[in-house]
Amino acid sequence: MSPPGRSKGEYRSAQREGDSFSPQREGVHPTTSTDVAIVGAGPAGLAAATRCREFGLDVTLFDEQPTPGGQIYRGITRSPLQDPAVLGQDYWDGAPLVRAFAASGAGYVNDATVWSVVAADGGVTLGVAAGAPAARTAHMVDARAVILCTGAIERPFPIPGWTLPGVMTVGGAQILLKTAGVVPQGRTVLAGCGPLLWLLAWQYLRAGVAIEAILETTPRGRMAQALWHAPDFARSPYFAKGRELVRTVRRNVRLVEYVSAVAIGGEVAARNVRYSVDEREHTLAADCVLLHQGVVPDVNLAQATGCSLAWNDLQACFAPAIDSWGSTDVAGMYIAGDGGGIAGALAAAPRGRLAALAVANALGRISHATRDPIARHDRAELATALRGRAFLDTLYRPTDAFRLPSGTTIVCRCEEVDAQTVIALARQGCAGPNQMKAYVRCGMGPCQGRFCGLTVNALIAREQQRDPAEVGYYRLRFPVKPVTLTEIAAAPTTAEAVKSVVRL
Amino acid sequence: MTTRHVDVAVIGGGLVGAAIAFGLRAPGKRLAVLDEGDVAWRASRGNFGLIWVQGKGQGLPAYGTWTQRSARAWPALAEALRKNTGVDVALQQRGGLHVCLSAEELDARAAKMSALLAQPGFERYAIEVLDRAGVVARLPGVGPNVVGGTWSELDGDCNPLRLLRALHAAIAAAGGEIITGAAIDVIEPRAHGFVLRSARGIVECETLVLAAGLGNARVAPMVGLVAPVVPNKGHIIVTERVAPFLSMPLETIRQTDEGTVMIGDSQQARGFDDTLELPVLAVLADRAAQVFPQLRGVRVNRTWAALRVMSPDGFPIYAQSTRHPGAFLATCHSGVTLAAAHAYHLAPAIAAGTLPPEFLPFAAERFDVRAAA
Amino acid sequence: MFARLPDPADLRDVVDVVVDGAPVAARAGDTVAAALLAAGVAHCRTTPVGGAPRAPFCMMGVCFDCLVTIDGIGSQQACLVAIAPGMRIDRQRGARAIDGTAGPG
C-alpha cells in the first residue's frame, strides 16, 4: 500500500499531510544568495533564523535532515510516538521553536549538506549539495554572513568491541525511538555517564523497554568534587526534573556504579559486556549495548573555514574560539549552540538569538542601542540555562580509562587503526595528530576524525606528556562531509583555475 | 639544554631528508634528523606518489638522466625498506599514462615529448603517443572525451605516506634519531663541523645536509649556500575506497593500493598560502570525471592543498658549500621519484665528502645567484 | 536486535522495500537505517579494510558506519535517507564497486 503520488525510486523529503511543519518558504533552492545563511536546524539555528527575520533580513536555513529539530528535537514535526508521555515534556518544548521558525518567512532547505564555507570579499559562499540521492543538486550560495549551528556529536567511547553490530550510541538509540518508534529487543545494557544516559533509560521505562543494567562509569569521589558546584546546579532548570528522572530510573533499573572498565565481547555482533568495579570483573550477557559519555562540539566545519580551536580542559574537548556574541576570528562567520562549546539544549536558543543580534548589527540593520537591551534578556536566559553546567561537566568528565584505549581496541573506526599502533608511534615521537594521520591513516576516513580526533590527541598527550591544547587537532579541509566528485565539479571555476590545471 | 654529538645531521625529515638519511646509515655512524612540528608546510604530506619519468628534463637533460637512474634504483629501495622495516611501500612500475581531453592538448603533449627527446645529450627512452583507440586498449573504461595520450613503460607509483613512514622507521632502526619540533634557529659553522640550535637543544655534527624544503631558503646562507626556492601550490582530491578498477597510474589520477583514488594536479604561485581554492578543485574533479565517468558518484573524503618546493627552473638543487665543505644542500619537488637516487647516488657522494661532477648541472650557480657573504 | 514499539495509534503506512533482494515491510517515514534495524538486519556493511561487520552507530550522519547501496548508488548513509516504495537496498561489502571497468584489471 503506497502513499499516493509517490513514484518508485523517488525519494521525498518527508513533507506530507499530517506533518505539523509547513514553512512559508520551503525548498527555495537553488537559492543563490541570501543575507544570512544558517547551517543546522536545531534549537540554535531555528532561534537564530527566527530572530534574524524579525529584523527583516533575508534568511536561509540549511539542514541535513529531512525535517527540523536538530538532534535534541529530532523528528519533532512527525514523530510516530504520539503519546508525549514517552519522550518527556522537554522534548515537546522544542515545538514552539519550530512553529516560530515556520511562521518567520525564513527559507528552509532540507536534505542539504553544507560541505564548504569560504569567507571572501566581505561575504561568505557556501557549497551546498541538496536533495535525495537520485536527484542531488549542487550549488553555491552567497551570503553576507553565516551562522554555524552544527551542534554536538557523541564523544568517542573507545572500548573493546565498540565497533560491533549491536553497539550503538545512546543518542543514536534515542533517535531511533523518536523518529521510528524502534527500540532494542533482547538484553540491553546502557554504559557510560551523563544526563542523556538517564534520559534514555527513563524514556525506555515509559515505553516498556526492559534494561538489563546501567553501567555507570563516574568514578568514586567524583560526586564530592562536583558538589562544590551543587548550589548553582540546584538553581538550574535541570535540577528538579533531573533528580526526579534519576530517582525513577534508580527505582526500576539495575544500576552498577563506579564502573572502571567496560569491554564488549562478540565475534560478529555484541554478545556480552565485561565490566570492572573495584578491580573485580563481571560479565553480563547482552545483545544490545548503548554507549554514552557526553557530547562534544562538531568542530569540523568551523575549523575548515579557518576558525581557531581552543581546548576546554574541564570538558576535555576542542571548541571554536568565539566571543560572547558567537563571533569567530573569521569575518562574517558566527557560531551558536553546542557547536560553539557544550552548554546544553536550553542554552542553544538564546545563543542563537545573540548571534542573530550580532549579525543584524554587523549588517547595519540595528544599532548598538537597539541590540543591547534585547541582548540583556537573552543573556539572562542564557545565564539561567548555564546554571549547573560546571556541576555536570565536573561530575561527568570521562576518566582516562574511557578516553585512552590500549591494545587492539579500535581508535579510528573508519580506517580500523588500533590503539597500540597509535601509542607505538606516539612513543617514537610522532609530532602530532596530523603526522599520526599521515603515518597510519587515522582521520582519513569519511567521518573525518569526528570519532577519533580526541582519542588520538589524548594518546599523544599522554605518551609524550604534553598539554592536549599544544598537541592540537587534525587539520580539516572541505568537504566537511563527503560529497561526490560531481558535486565538487559543480562548484564554479575560473579561467585562472583552469590554467593552473591545464598547462599546455 | 640538551647537546647531541653526531657525525651527520640532516635538517628536514620529509622525503628528501629521510631518503638521504636512509642512504647515509652505516654501522657506527651517528645520525640525527631534525624535523619541524606537526603543523608545518610539510610538502611530503602533500605527495601524489608517482614515480614518474616521462616528460621530465626539458631544458636540463641531466635531469632526465637523474630521473631514470632513480627509477632504475627504486626496486632496490623498496626491497631494502621492506626487509628493514616490514613496511611494503606498494611499488608498482609497469608504466604510466598521460591522458588528454582535447585535440589541442594531445598535439601540445606530443610536440612537447618530441622536443624533450630531441634534446642533445638527452638519455632517450620510448614515449608512445596514443590516439583514443590506443588509450582505450589500455584503459577500456575511459570516457568519451579522452582523445589520446602518451605512454611510457618507465613510469609507476608507490604509497608515499608509507614510504615516509618506512624511511623514518629504517632510520630509527639503524640508531638514527628523528627529533621533531626542532626547527633550526641558527647554524654556527665551526672549524670541523657545525653547531645547530633549535628549541629542542643543540646538535653538533661534522657533516650537515640541508633538506628543509622551503625552509632551505632561510638556513642555506648560514653555511654559505643559496637555495632560491619558492612555494608552488598544488591541490589534490582523495576519494573513498573503491573496488580496484585502475591498475596503472595516470599522471593526474591514480588508485592507491588502499583503494582510494587520488586526483591532481594543479600548479599556482600563491606564496606561503595553502588555502583550498574551490574553483581548482572543481576543475580537477570535472576533468577526472571526464576521464573516468564511473567516478562521478564516488565520494570525496578529503582534499588538500600543499606547497611544492620550487626552484626557478623547477629542477633540483644539489650543492656543496665551498666555504664550509661539510655542508650539503638538496632540494627538489619530486621527492618520491627521486627517493632512490637520493638514497643510493646522492647519499654515498655526501658520505664520501665531495659531490662529483655529475651534480654540477644541479648547482645553484646556474641561476647566476651569488652565495651569501 | 531491534523491534518496533507496539502502538495501536501508529497510523503510518506500510511501505515495501527490498533488502539484498528480499522483501521487507517498513513504515512510511522510516530512514533506511531504522527500517533495516527494525527488520532484524544485523549488519549493513562490511568494512573495506578488514571486512568487519558494521551496523548503524550514531544515527545522525557522522559515523558513516551505516553505508549501504540504494537503488544502485553506493555509499549512501542509511540514517539520512528516507525509504520509498520499491527501494532497493543492498548491503555494501568492502569497498564499493563503481560501474564499468578500466585498466588491465
Tab-separated table of C-alpha atoms in Angstrom, chain A residues 195 198-200 202 240-250:
chain	number	residue	atom	x	y	z
A	195	PRO	CA	22.314	13.197	31.530
A	198	TRP	CA	19.491	8.734	32.341
A	199	LEU	CA	17.041	10.371	29.975
A	200	LEU	CA	17.058	7.445	27.573
A	202	TRP	CA	13.689	6.912	31.666
A	240	ALA	CA	14.318	19.257	39.772
A	241	LYS	CA	13.460	17.350	36.611
A	242	GLY	CA	16.816	15.600	36.600
A	243	ARG	CA	16.533	14.491	40.188
A	244	GLU	CA	13.074	13.042	39.651
A	245	LEU	CA	14.158	11.308	36.498
A	246	VAL	CA	17.212	9.744	38.131
A	247	ARG	CA	15.147	8.576	41.079
A	248	THR	CA	12.644	6.883	38.816
A	249	VAL	CA	15.352	5.099	36.908
A	250	ARG	CA	17.181	4.012	40.052
